[in-house]
mmCIF file of N, CA and C in Angstrom:
data_model
loop_
_atom_site.group_PDB
_atom_site.id
_atom_site.type_symbol
_atom_site.label_atom_id
_atom_site.label_comp_id
_atom_site.label_asym_id
_atom_site.label_seq_id
_atom_site.Cartn_x
_atom_site.Cartn_y
_atom_site.Cartn_z
ATOM 1 N N MET A 1131 0.698 -1.102 0.082
ATOM 2 C CA MET A 1131 -0.257 0.122 -0.050
ATOM 3 C C MET A 1131 0.993 1.330 0.191
ATOM 4 N N LYS A 1132 0.374 2.161 -0.594
ATOM 5 C CA LYS A 1132 1.400 3.257 -0.934
ATOM 6 C C LYS A 1132 0.398 4.686 -0.135
ATOM 7 N N SER A 1133 1.039 5.310 0.759
ATOM 8 C CA SER A 1133 0.555 6.255 1.490
ATOM 9 C C SER A 1133 1.541 7.237 2.078
ATOM 10 N N SER A 1134 0.659 8.196 2.312
ATOM 11 C CA SER A 1134 1.852 9.371 3.013
ATOM 12 C C SER A 1134 2.235 9.242 4.327
ATOM 13 N N THR A 1135 0.902 8.379 4.709
ATOM 14 C CA THR A 1135 1.065 8.158 6.428
ATOM 15 C C THR A 1135 2.521 7.551 6.908
ATOM 16 N N ARG A 1136 2.787 8.113 7.813
ATOM 17 C CA ARG A 1136 4.270 7.819 8.153
ATOM 18 C C ARG A 1136 4.283 6.472 9.047
ATOM 19 N N ASN A 1137 3.281 6.253 9.875
ATOM 20 C CA ASN A 1137 2.975 4.895 10.184
ATOM 21 C C ASN A 1137 2.319 3.862 9.714
ATOM 22 N N GLN A 1138 2.509 2.880 9.354
ATOM 23 C CA GLN A 1138 2.040 1.812 8.574
ATOM 24 C C GLN A 1138 2.612 0.758 9.007
ATOM 25 N N LEU A 1139 1.752 0.186 9.641
ATOM 26 C CA LEU A 1139 2.049 -1.129 10.490
ATOM 27 C C LEU A 1139 1.402 -2.287 10.316
ATOM 28 N N SER A 1140 1.870 -3.237 9.765
ATOM 29 C CA SER A 1140 1.136 -4.454 9.338
ATOM 30 C C SER A 1140 0.687 -5.495 10.584
ATOM 31 N N GLY A 1141 -0.308 -6.125 10.584
ATOM 32 C CA GLY A 1141 -0.434 -7.360 11.319
ATOM 33 C C GLY A 1141 -1.700 -7.844 10.865
ATOM 34 N N VAL A 1142 -2.188 -8.529 11.685
ATOM 35 C CA VAL A 1142 -3.272 -9.550 11.995
ATOM 36 C C VAL A 1142 -4.449 -8.960 12.795
ATOM 37 N N VAL A 1143 -5.879 -9.109 12.714
ATOM 38 C CA VAL A 1143 -6.764 -8.475 13.065
ATOM 39 C C VAL A 1143 -6.832 -9.515 14.465
ATOM 40 N N LYS A 1144 -7.000 -9.232 15.522
ATOM 41 C CA LYS A 1144 -7.064 -9.981 16.994
ATOM 42 C C LYS A 1144 -8.692 -10.564 16.992
ATOM 43 N N SER A 1145 -9.019 -9.043 17.394
ATOM 44 C CA SER A 1145 -10.436 -9.186 17.737
ATOM 45 C C SER A 1145 -11.177 -7.962 17.329
ATOM 46 N N VAL A 1146 -12.475 -8.105 16.672
ATOM 47 C CA VAL A 1146 -13.384 -7.244 16.530
ATOM 48 C C VAL A 1146 -14.688 -7.213 17.358
ATOM 49 N N ASP A 1147 -15.207 -5.917 17.795
ATOM 50 C CA ASP A 1147 -15.929 -5.679 18.692
ATOM 51 C C ASP A 1147 -17.189 -4.631 18.502
ATOM 52 N N LEU A 1148 -18.166 -5.226 18.035
ATOM 53 C CA LEU A 1148 -19.143 -4.744 16.956
ATOM 54 C C LEU A 1148 -20.273 -3.974 18.331
ATOM 55 N N ALA A 1149 -20.387 -2.461 17.987
ATOM 56 C CA ALA A 1149 -21.464 -2.045 18.801
ATOM 57 C C ALA A 1149 -22.486 -1.270 17.767
ATOM 58 N N PRO A 1150 -23.664 -0.736 18.210
ATOM 59 C CA PRO A 1150 -24.554 -0.225 17.128
ATOM 60 C C PRO A 1150 -24.076 0.708 16.322
ATOM 61 N N VAL A 1151 -23.257 1.369 16.861
ATOM 62 C CA VAL A 1151 -22.446 2.486 16.324
ATOM 63 C C VAL A 1151 -20.919 2.637 15.756
ATOM 64 N N THR A 1152 -20.554 2.235 16.685
ATOM 65 C CA THR A 1152 -18.919 1.752 16.656
ATOM 66 C C THR A 1152 -18.566 0.557 16.559
ATOM 67 N N ALA A 1153 -17.113 0.589 16.576
ATOM 68 C CA ALA A 1153 -16.398 -1.131 16.208
ATOM 69 C C ALA A 1153 -15.155 -0.659 16.811
ATOM 70 N N GLN A 1154 -14.870 -1.620 17.564
ATOM 71 C CA GLN A 1154 -13.017 -1.631 18.149
ATOM 72 C C GLN A 1154 -12.812 -2.730 17.674
ATOM 73 N N VAL A 1155 -11.534 -2.394 17.000
ATOM 74 C CA VAL A 1155 -10.515 -3.488 16.272
ATOM 75 C C VAL A 1155 -9.160 -3.661 16.904
ATOM 76 N N VAL A 1156 -8.725 -4.694 17.601
ATOM 77 C CA VAL A 1156 -7.389 -4.964 17.794
ATOM 78 C C VAL A 1156 -6.393 -5.658 16.932
ATOM 79 N N ILE A 1157 -5.449 -4.741 16.406
ATOM 80 C CA ILE A 1157 -4.584 -5.389 15.198
ATOM 81 C C ILE A 1157 -3.258 -6.040 16.328
ATOM 82 N N ALA A 1158 -2.976 -7.082 15.782
ATOM 83 C CA ALA A 1158 -1.458 -7.586 16.432
ATOM 84 C C ALA A 1158 -0.370 -7.489 15.531
ATOM 85 N N LEU A 1159 0.504 -7.195 16.297
ATOM 86 C CA LEU A 1159 1.484 -6.870 14.967
ATOM 87 C C LEU A 1159 2.660 -7.473 15.407
ATOM 88 N N GLY A 1160 2.385 -9.114 14.927
ATOM 89 C CA GLY A 1160 3.432 -9.846 15.199
ATOM 90 C C GLY A 1160 3.762 -10.426 16.572
ATOM 91 N N ALA A 1161 5.069 -10.156 16.841
ATOM 92 C CA ALA A 1161 5.644 -10.601 18.544
ATOM 93 C C ALA A 1161 5.625 -9.037 18.863
ATOM 94 N N GLY A 1162 5.220 -7.877 18.432
ATOM 95 C CA GLY A 1162 5.134 -6.777 18.905
ATOM 96 C C GLY A 1162 3.783 -6.473 19.708
ATOM 97 N N PRO A 1163 3.632 -5.101 19.630
ATOM 98 C CA PRO A 1163 2.303 -4.534 20.335
ATOM 99 C C PRO A 1163 1.038 -4.828 19.822
ATOM 100 N N GLU A 1164 -0.022 -4.610 20.544
ATOM 101 C CA GLU A 1164 -1.175 -4.841 19.846
ATOM 102 C C GLU A 1164 -1.552 -3.268 19.907
ATOM 103 N N ILE A 1165 -2.554 -2.903 18.653
ATOM 104 C CA ILE A 1165 -2.915 -1.401 18.316
ATOM 105 C C ILE A 1165 -4.427 -1.671 18.181
ATOM 106 N N VAL A 1166 -4.962 -0.579 19.146
ATOM 107 C CA VAL A 1166 -6.432 -0.329 19.286
ATOM 108 C C VAL A 1166 -6.863 0.330 18.128
ATOM 109 N N ALA A 1167 -7.864 -0.026 17.562
ATOM 110 C CA ALA A 1167 -8.346 0.953 16.712
ATOM 111 C C ALA A 1167 -9.939 1.227 16.610
ATOM 112 N N THR A 1168 -10.778 2.497 16.882
ATOM 113 C CA THR A 1168 -11.971 2.436 16.838
ATOM 114 C C THR A 1168 -12.322 3.394 15.461
ATOM 115 N N MET A 1169 -13.544 2.736 15.238
ATOM 116 C CA MET A 1169 -14.217 3.328 13.615
ATOM 117 C C MET A 1169 -15.471 3.253 13.895
ATOM 118 N N THR A 1170 -16.479 3.521 12.805
ATOM 119 C CA THR A 1170 -17.714 3.142 12.679
ATOM 120 C C THR A 1170 -17.867 1.863 12.310
ATOM 121 N N ARG A 1171 -19.203 1.349 12.818
ATOM 122 C CA ARG A 1171 -19.715 -0.015 12.420
ATOM 123 C C ARG A 1171 -19.376 0.064 10.943
ATOM 124 N N ALA A 1172 -20.152 1.043 10.547
ATOM 125 C CA ALA A 1172 -19.977 1.113 8.923
ATOM 126 C C ALA A 1172 -18.948 0.703 8.305
ATOM 127 N N SER A 1173 -17.805 1.326 8.677
ATOM 128 C CA SER A 1173 -16.436 0.949 8.407
ATOM 129 C C SER A 1173 -16.186 -0.274 8.411
ATOM 130 N N ALA A 1174 -16.279 -0.918 9.822
ATOM 131 C CA ALA A 1174 -16.143 -2.253 9.988
ATOM 132 C C ALA A 1174 -16.717 -3.340 9.027
ATOM 133 N N ASP A 1175 -17.930 -2.595 9.010
ATOM 134 C CA ASP A 1175 -18.948 -3.789 7.574
ATOM 135 C C ASP A 1175 -18.589 -3.835 6.579
ATOM 136 N N ARG A 1176 -18.019 -2.554 5.870
ATOM 137 C CA ARG A 1176 -17.476 -2.368 4.628
ATOM 138 C C ARG A 1176 -16.277 -3.183 4.664
ATOM 139 N N LEU A 1177 -15.468 -3.079 5.625
ATOM 140 C CA LEU A 1177 -14.127 -3.749 5.765
ATOM 141 C C LEU A 1177 -13.750 -5.374 5.717
ATOM 142 N N LYS A 1178 -15.094 -5.953 6.065
ATOM 143 C CA LYS A 1178 -15.328 -7.079 6.405
ATOM 144 C C LYS A 1178 -14.217 -7.877 7.617
ATOM 145 N N LEU A 1179 -13.887 -6.781 8.410
ATOM 146 C CA LEU A 1179 -12.531 -7.356 9.513
ATOM 147 C C LEU A 1179 -13.319 -8.563 10.282
ATOM 148 N N LYS A 1180 -12.249 -9.517 10.103
ATOM 149 C CA LYS A 1180 -12.744 -10.724 10.991
ATOM 150 C C LYS A 1180 -11.064 -11.384 11.735
ATOM 151 N N PRO A 1181 -11.520 -11.566 12.888
ATOM 152 C CA PRO A 1181 -9.713 -12.181 13.400
ATOM 153 C C PRO A 1181 -9.172 -13.041 12.551
ATOM 154 N N GLY A 1182 -7.974 -12.892 12.519
ATOM 155 C CA GLY A 1182 -7.122 -13.925 11.614
ATOM 156 C C GLY A 1182 -6.837 -13.110 10.170
ATOM 157 N N ALA A 1183 -7.644 -12.027 9.887
ATOM 158 C CA ALA A 1183 -7.371 -10.959 8.537
ATOM 159 C C ALA A 1183 -6.512 -10.433 8.518
ATOM 160 N N PRO A 1184 -5.409 -10.234 7.443
ATOM 161 C CA PRO A 1184 -4.296 -9.136 7.645
ATOM 162 C C PRO A 1184 -4.986 -7.841 7.382
ATOM 163 N N ALA A 1185 -4.020 -6.926 8.096
ATOM 164 C CA ALA A 1185 -4.521 -5.760 8.363
ATOM 165 C C ALA A 1185 -3.464 -4.812 8.209
ATOM 166 N N ILE A 1186 -3.936 -3.103 8.104
ATOM 167 C CA ILE A 1186 -2.553 -2.399 8.281
ATOM 168 C C ILE A 1186 -3.021 -1.545 9.146
ATOM 169 N N ALA A 1187 -2.546 -1.104 10.265
ATOM 170 C CA ALA A 1187 -3.104 0.198 11.037
ATOM 171 C C ALA A 1187 -1.783 1.251 10.358
ATOM 172 N N LEU A 1188 -2.499 2.444 10.060
ATOM 173 C CA LEU A 1188 -1.947 3.582 9.696
ATOM 174 C C LEU A 1188 -2.530 4.668 10.788
ATOM 175 N N ILE A 1189 -1.282 5.296 11.412
ATOM 176 C CA ILE A 1189 -1.430 6.602 12.307
ATOM 177 C C ILE A 1189 -0.362 7.433 11.585
ATOM 178 N N LYS A 1190 -1.085 8.753 11.335
ATOM 179 C CA LYS A 1190 -0.521 9.816 11.234
ATOM 180 C C LYS A 1190 0.605 10.743 11.903
ATOM 181 N N ALA A 1191 1.685 10.637 11.819
ATOM 182 C CA ALA A 1191 2.951 11.176 12.816
ATOM 183 C C ALA A 1191 2.458 12.276 13.797
ATOM 184 N N PRO A 1192 1.507 13.145 13.301
ATOM 185 C CA PRO A 1192 1.275 14.214 14.250
ATOM 186 C C PRO A 1192 0.084 13.796 15.095
ATOM 187 N N ALA A 1193 -0.463 12.767 14.985
ATOM 188 C CA ALA A 1193 -1.515 12.033 15.988
ATOM 189 C C ALA A 1193 -0.668 11.337 17.279
ATOM 190 N N ILE A 1194 0.198 11.545 16.936
ATOM 191 C CA ILE A 1194 1.298 10.498 18.100
ATOM 192 C C ILE A 1194 2.176 11.741 19.155
ATOM 193 N N ALA A 1195 1.477 11.509 20.388
ATOM 194 C CA ALA A 1195 2.324 12.389 21.627
ATOM 195 C C ALA A 1195 3.139 11.555 22.396
ATOM 196 N N LEU A 1196 4.526 12.330 22.369
ATOM 197 C CA LEU A 1196 5.287 11.506 23.265
ATOM 198 C C LEU A 1196 5.365 11.886 24.772
ATOM 199 N N VAL A 1197 5.354 11.058 25.519
ATOM 200 C CA VAL A 1197 5.815 11.552 27.161
ATOM 201 C C VAL A 1197 7.015 10.965 27.973
ATOM 202 N N THR A 1198 7.162 11.573 28.319
ATOM 203 C CA THR A 1198 8.715 11.616 29.209
ATOM 204 C C THR A 1198 8.282 11.036 30.516
ATOM 205 N N ASP A 1199 7.547 11.830 31.497
ATOM 206 C CA ASP A 1199 7.171 11.939 32.497
ATOM 207 C C ASP A 1199 5.462 11.919 32.870
ATOM 208 N N PHE A 1200 4.744 11.048 33.083
ATOM 209 C CA PHE A 1200 3.634 10.852 33.508
ATOM 210 C C PHE A 1200 3.041 11.547 34.789
ATOM 211 N N ASP A 1201 3.951 11.750 35.641
ATOM 212 C CA ASP A 1201 3.818 12.498 37.039
ATOM 213 C C ASP A 1201 3.113 11.879 37.640
ATOM 214 N N GLY A 1202 2.964 10.592 37.607
ATOM 215 C CA GLY A 1202 1.737 10.031 38.365
ATOM 216 C C GLY A 1202 -0.036 9.659 37.576
ATOM 217 N N TYR A 1203 -0.028 10.577 36.735
ATOM 218 C CA TYR A 1203 -0.966 10.882 35.963
ATOM 219 C C TYR A 1203 -1.279 9.269 35.306
ATOM 220 N N VAL A 1204 -2.616 9.095 34.779
ATOM 221 C CA VAL A 1204 -3.147 7.957 33.835
ATOM 222 C C VAL A 1204 -3.814 8.799 32.861
ATOM 223 N N LEU A 1205 -3.462 8.308 31.530
ATOM 224 C CA LEU A 1205 -4.408 8.926 30.165
ATOM 225 C C LEU A 1205 -5.226 8.408 29.835
ATOM 226 N N SER A 1206 -6.180 8.772 29.006
ATOM 227 C CA SER A 1206 -7.408 7.699 28.524
ATOM 228 C C SER A 1206 -7.086 7.268 27.014
ATOM 229 N N ALA A 1207 -6.124 7.633 26.633
ATOM 230 C CA ALA A 1207 -5.678 7.004 25.255
ATOM 231 C C ALA A 1207 -5.365 5.292 25.646
ATOM 232 N N ARG A 1208 -6.142 4.777 24.522
ATOM 233 C CA ARG A 1208 -5.762 3.542 24.843
ATOM 234 C C ARG A 1208 -4.488 2.752 24.245
ATOM 235 N N ASN A 1209 -3.593 3.541 23.322
ATOM 236 C CA ASN A 1209 -2.509 2.951 22.780
ATOM 237 C C ASN A 1209 -1.667 4.064 23.516
ATOM 238 N N GLN A 1210 -0.581 3.419 24.049
ATOM 239 C CA GLN A 1210 0.565 3.614 24.767
ATOM 240 C C GLN A 1210 1.458 2.526 24.547
ATOM 241 N N PHE A 1211 2.839 3.226 24.341
ATOM 242 C CA PHE A 1211 3.810 2.414 23.994
ATOM 243 C C PHE A 1211 5.175 2.633 24.661
ATOM 244 N N ALA A 1212 5.694 2.117 25.634
ATOM 245 C CA ALA A 1212 6.817 2.529 26.129
ATOM 246 C C ALA A 1212 8.080 1.970 25.090
ATOM 247 N N GLY A 1213 9.440 3.244 24.929
ATOM 248 C CA GLY A 1213 10.100 2.670 24.156
ATOM 249 C C GLY A 1213 11.583 3.727 24.373
ATOM 250 N N THR A 1214 12.296 3.808 23.393
ATOM 251 C CA THR A 1214 13.379 4.242 23.301
ATOM 252 C C THR A 1214 13.619 4.881 22.022
ATOM 253 N N VAL A 1215 13.970 6.671 22.329
ATOM 254 C CA VAL A 1215 13.948 7.149 21.133
ATOM 255 C C VAL A 1215 15.577 6.637 19.929
ATOM 256 N N SER A 1216 14.937 6.519 18.978
ATOM 257 C CA SER A 1216 16.062 5.687 17.901
ATOM 258 C C SER A 1216 16.731 6.879 16.967
ATOM 259 N N ARG A 1217 15.712 7.775 16.521
ATOM 260 C CA ARG A 1217 16.212 8.514 15.862
ATOM 261 C C ARG A 1217 15.483 10.149 15.722
ATOM 262 N N ILE A 1218 16.075 11.042 15.671
ATOM 263 C CA ILE A 1218 15.401 12.457 15.509
ATOM 264 C C ILE A 1218 15.918 13.248 14.337
ATOM 265 N N GLU A 1219 14.896 13.654 13.440
ATOM 266 C CA GLU A 1219 15.297 14.573 12.120
ATOM 267 C C GLU A 1219 14.668 16.053 12.571
ATOM 268 N N ARG A 1220 15.339 16.930 12.634
ATOM 269 C CA ARG A 1220 14.555 17.992 12.850
ATOM 270 C C ARG A 1220 14.556 18.948 11.581
ATOM 271 N N GLY A 1221 13.789 19.500 11.445
ATOM 272 C CA GLY A 1221 13.201 20.312 10.124
ATOM 273 C C GLY A 1221 13.512 21.815 11.073
ATOM 274 N N ALA A 1222 12.597 22.819 10.128
ATOM 275 C CA ALA A 1222 12.953 24.167 10.244
ATOM 276 C C ALA A 1222 11.999 24.434 11.721
ATOM 277 N N VAL A 1223 10.894 23.855 12.086
ATOM 278 C CA VAL A 1223 9.855 24.023 13.133
ATOM 279 C C VAL A 1223 9.625 22.803 13.612
ATOM 280 N N THR A 1224 9.479 21.415 13.083
ATOM 281 C CA THR A 1224 9.083 20.533 13.640
ATOM 282 C C THR A 1224 10.154 19.518 13.149
ATOM 283 N N ALA A 1225 10.091 18.346 14.284
ATOM 284 C CA ALA A 1225 10.931 17.264 14.035
ATOM 285 C C ALA A 1225 10.219 15.564 13.922
ATOM 286 N N HIS A 1226 10.477 14.932 13.466
ATOM 287 C CA HIS A 1226 10.268 13.514 13.301
ATOM 288 C C HIS A 1226 11.005 12.849 14.499
ATOM 289 N N VAL A 1227 10.307 12.255 15.390
ATOM 290 C CA VAL A 1227 10.999 11.567 16.017
ATOM 291 C C VAL A 1227 10.872 10.126 16.261
ATOM 292 N N SER A 1228 11.757 9.317 16.225
ATOM 293 C CA SER A 1228 11.278 7.645 15.921
ATOM 294 C C SER A 1228 11.584 6.945 17.262
ATOM 295 N N LEU A 1229 10.678 6.444 17.732
ATOM 296 C CA LEU A 1229 10.679 5.718 18.859
ATOM 297 C C LEU A 1229 10.505 4.402 18.652
ATOM 298 N N SER A 1230 11.512 3.106 19.155
ATOM 299 C CA SER A 1230 11.753 2.150 18.859
ATOM 300 C C SER A 1230 11.003 1.386 20.402
ATOM 301 N N VAL A 1231 9.767 0.286 19.884
ATOM 302 C CA VAL A 1231 9.191 -0.389 21.048
ATOM 303 C C VAL A 1231 9.397 -2.056 21.197
ATOM 304 N N ALA A 1232 9.006 -2.811 21.827
ATOM 305 C CA ALA A 1232 8.902 -3.961 21.777
ATOM 306 C C ALA A 1232 8.269 -4.493 20.487
ATOM 307 N N GLY A 1233 8.970 -5.696 19.982
ATOM 308 C CA GLY A 1233 8.882 -6.708 18.723
ATOM 309 C C GLY A 1233 9.130 -6.156 17.912
ATOM 310 N N GLY A 1234 10.532 -5.024 17.986
ATOM 311 C CA GLY A 1234 11.010 -4.479 16.532
ATOM 312 C C GLY A 1234 9.763 -3.312 15.657
ATOM 313 N N VAL A 1235 9.061 -2.474 16.345
ATOM 314 C CA VAL A 1235 8.164 -2.045 16.125
ATOM 315 C C VAL A 1235 8.688 -0.491 16.743
ATOM 316 N N THR A 1236 8.351 0.340 15.215
ATOM 317 C CA THR A 1236 9.003 1.742 15.562
ATOM 318 C C THR A 1236 7.906 2.799 15.190
ATOM 319 N N PHE A 1237 7.612 3.689 16.150
ATOM 320 C CA PHE A 1237 6.223 4.753 15.953
ATOM 321 C C PHE A 1237 7.147 5.693 15.478
ATOM 322 N N THR A 1238 6.925 6.898 14.891
ATOM 323 C CA THR A 1238 7.153 7.912 14.560
ATOM 324 C C THR A 1238 6.348 9.273 14.597
ATOM 325 N N ALA A 1239 6.812 10.070 15.656
ATOM 326 C CA ALA A 1239 5.794 11.105 15.774
ATOM 327 C C ALA A 1239 6.830 12.538 15.260
ATOM 328 N N ALA A 1240 5.514 13.553 15.098
ATOM 329 C CA ALA A 1240 6.199 15.071 14.517
ATOM 330 C C ALA A 1240 5.316 15.698 15.748
ATOM 331 N N VAL A 1241 6.698 16.307 16.363
ATOM 332 C CA VAL A 1241 6.645 17.287 17.272
ATOM 333 C C VAL A 1241 7.316 18.500 17.011
ATOM 334 N N THR A 1242 7.266 19.557 17.887
ATOM 335 C CA THR A 1242 7.757 20.764 17.639
ATOM 336 C C THR A 1242 9.374 20.532 18.115
ATOM 337 N N ASN A 1243 10.044 21.122 17.503
ATOM 338 C CA ASN A 1243 11.662 21.144 17.918
ATOM 339 C C ASN A 1243 11.786 21.761 19.356
ATOM 340 N N GLU A 1244 10.982 22.655 19.663
ATOM 341 C CA GLU A 1244 10.724 23.053 21.215
ATOM 342 C C GLU A 1244 10.735 22.057 22.179
ATOM 343 N N ALA A 1245 9.475 21.142 21.487
ATOM 344 C CA ALA A 1245 9.413 19.696 22.738
ATOM 345 C C ALA A 1245 10.246 18.920 22.601
ATOM 346 N N VAL A 1246 11.174 18.943 21.668
ATOM 347 C CA VAL A 1246 11.957 18.038 21.749
ATOM 348 C C VAL A 1246 13.127 18.348 22.696
ATOM 349 N N ASP A 1247 13.331 19.467 22.750
ATOM 350 C CA ASP A 1247 14.161 20.138 23.585
ATOM 351 C C ASP A 1247 13.426 20.372 24.785
ATOM 352 N N GLU A 1248 12.341 20.472 25.200
ATOM 353 C CA GLU A 1248 11.670 20.575 26.547
ATOM 354 C C GLU A 1248 11.676 19.362 27.002
ATOM 355 N N LEU A 1249 11.478 18.214 26.390
ATOM 356 C CA LEU A 1249 11.367 16.765 26.552
ATOM 357 C C LEU A 1249 12.872 16.107 26.901
ATOM 358 N N GLY A 1250 13.814 16.855 26.442
ATOM 359 C CA GLY A 1250 15.315 16.230 26.820
ATOM 360 C C GLY A 1250 15.291 14.940 25.879
ATOM 361 N N LEU A 1251 14.686 15.054 24.504
ATOM 362 C CA LEU A 1251 14.538 14.231 23.682
ATOM 363 C C LEU A 1251 16.084 13.541 22.878
ATOM 364 N N LYS A 1252 16.602 12.784 22.687
ATOM 365 C CA LYS A 1252 17.939 12.484 22.152
ATOM 366 C C LYS A 1252 17.446 10.690 22.214
ATOM 367 N N PRO A 1253 18.852 10.351 21.159
ATOM 368 C CA PRO A 1253 18.928 8.907 20.685
ATOM 369 C C PRO A 1253 19.435 8.319 21.660
ATOM 370 N N GLY A 1254 18.598 7.003 22.409
ATOM 371 C CA GLY A 1254 18.561 6.424 23.571
ATOM 372 C C GLY A 1254 17.858 6.992 24.807
ATOM 373 N N SER A 1255 17.242 8.101 24.860
ATOM 374 C CA SER A 1255 16.399 8.295 26.166
ATOM 375 C C SER A 1255 15.091 7.586 25.777
ATOM 376 N N ALA A 1256 14.287 7.463 27.188
ATOM 377 C CA ALA A 1256 13.120 6.676 26.823
ATOM 378 C C ALA A 1256 11.820 7.626 26.948
ATOM 379 N N ALA A 1257 10.753 7.193 26.225
ATOM 380 C CA ALA A 1257 9.660 7.821 25.841
ATOM 381 C C ALA A 1257 8.360 6.813 25.533
ATOM 382 N N THR A 1258 7.334 7.623 25.794
ATOM 383 C CA THR A 1258 5.959 6.529 25.230
ATOM 384 C C THR A 1258 5.617 7.220 24.519
ATOM 385 N N ALA A 1259 5.238 6.695 23.196
ATOM 386 C CA ALA A 1259 4.332 6.815 22.425
ATOM 387 C C ALA A 1259 2.603 6.805 22.649
ATOM 388 N N VAL A 1260 2.184 7.825 22.590
ATOM 389 C CA VAL A 1260 0.529 7.603 23.163
ATOM 390 C C VAL A 1260 0.017 8.090 21.784
ATOM 391 N N PHE A 1261 -1.409 7.905 21.175
ATOM 392 C CA PHE A 1261 -2.151 8.015 20.525
ATOM 393 C C PHE A 1261 -3.735 7.433 20.669
ATOM 394 N N LYS A 1262 -4.715 8.045 20.576
ATOM 395 C CA LYS A 1262 -6.167 7.799 20.440
ATOM 396 C C LYS A 1262 -6.463 6.820 19.425
ATOM 397 N N ALA A 1263 -7.556 5.927 19.795
ATOM 398 C CA ALA A 1263 -7.649 4.553 18.893
ATOM 399 C C ALA A 1263 -8.557 5.168 17.996
ATOM 400 N N TYR A 1264 -9.004 6.228 18.096
ATOM 401 C CA TYR A 1264 -9.780 7.146 16.701
ATOM 402 C C TYR A 1264 -8.730 7.579 15.854
ATOM 403 N N SER A 1265 -7.479 7.522 16.380
ATOM 404 C CA SER A 1265 -6.547 8.060 15.493
ATOM 405 C C SER A 1265 -5.691 7.437 14.205
ATOM 406 N N VAL A 1266 -6.587 5.851 14.461
ATOM 407 C CA VAL A 1266 -5.923 5.030 13.943
ATOM 408 C C VAL A 1266 -6.770 4.485 12.888
ATOM 409 N N MET A 1267 -6.216 4.539 11.814
ATOM 410 C CA MET A 1267 -7.148 4.047 10.138
ATOM 411 C C MET A 1267 -6.778 2.870 10.448
ATOM 412 N N VAL A 1268 -7.621 1.811 9.658
ATOM 413 C CA VAL A 1268 -7.393 0.658 9.026
ATOM 414 C C VAL A 1268 -7.352 0.594 7.912
ATOM 415 N N ALA A 1269 -6.641 -0.681 7.328
ATOM 416 C CA ALA A 1269 -6.723 -0.935 5.741
ATOM 417 C C ALA A 1269 -6.629 -2.218 5.891
ATOM 418 N N ALA A 1270 -7.591 -2.783 5.036
ATOM 419 C CA ALA A 1270 -7.867 -4.299 4.823
ATOM 420 C C ALA A 1270 -8.469 -4.454 3.381
ATOM 421 N N LYS A 1271 -8.049 -5.843 3.103
ATOM 422 C CA LYS A 1271 -8.600 -6.299 1.555
ATOM 423 C C LYS A 1271 -9.871 -6.921 2.254
ATOM 424 N N PRO A 1272 -10.807 -6.486 2.053
ATOM 425 C CA PRO A 1272 -12.022 -7.259 2.166
ATOM 426 C C PRO A 1272 -12.592 -8.766 1.604
ATOM 427 N N SER A 1273 -12.873 -9.614 2.338
ATOM 428 C CA SER A 1273 -12.751 -10.800 1.370
ATOM 429 C C SER A 1273 -14.280 -11.087 1.245
ATOM 430 N N PRO A 1274 -14.474 -11.986 0.197
ATOM 431 C CA PRO A 1274 -15.637 -11.961 -0.388
ATOM 432 C C PRO A 1274 -16.689 -12.503 0.695
#
């Protein structure tokens, strides 16, 4: 699949929970993490998602926040993955920060250069990638 979406993670549908209006889909990324996506019931029906089917989780880099210190707070975001900063590419205003997590998965977040400095991000530093389930698009080839 060709897309401008920075984070394109292939996996397998682990579960699909259908409600009257929405659906929650869990995508297992091999030996790595499981990503939770929330979409409309109509979208889940159109994609014909079922456990065991291949799927791609797509997350735009600006939708991923990086956290270095929760200070005792717990966040509502379903997707939270602790890891290590593996790369920082600075631009004029924003930077792309790559965070390596369990299972060889890497998330790339687009954050301001100011945030990189304030969080003290550098290769080797610890951080957590956080994003809402509604920020995850799911791509699948509907089976007949």
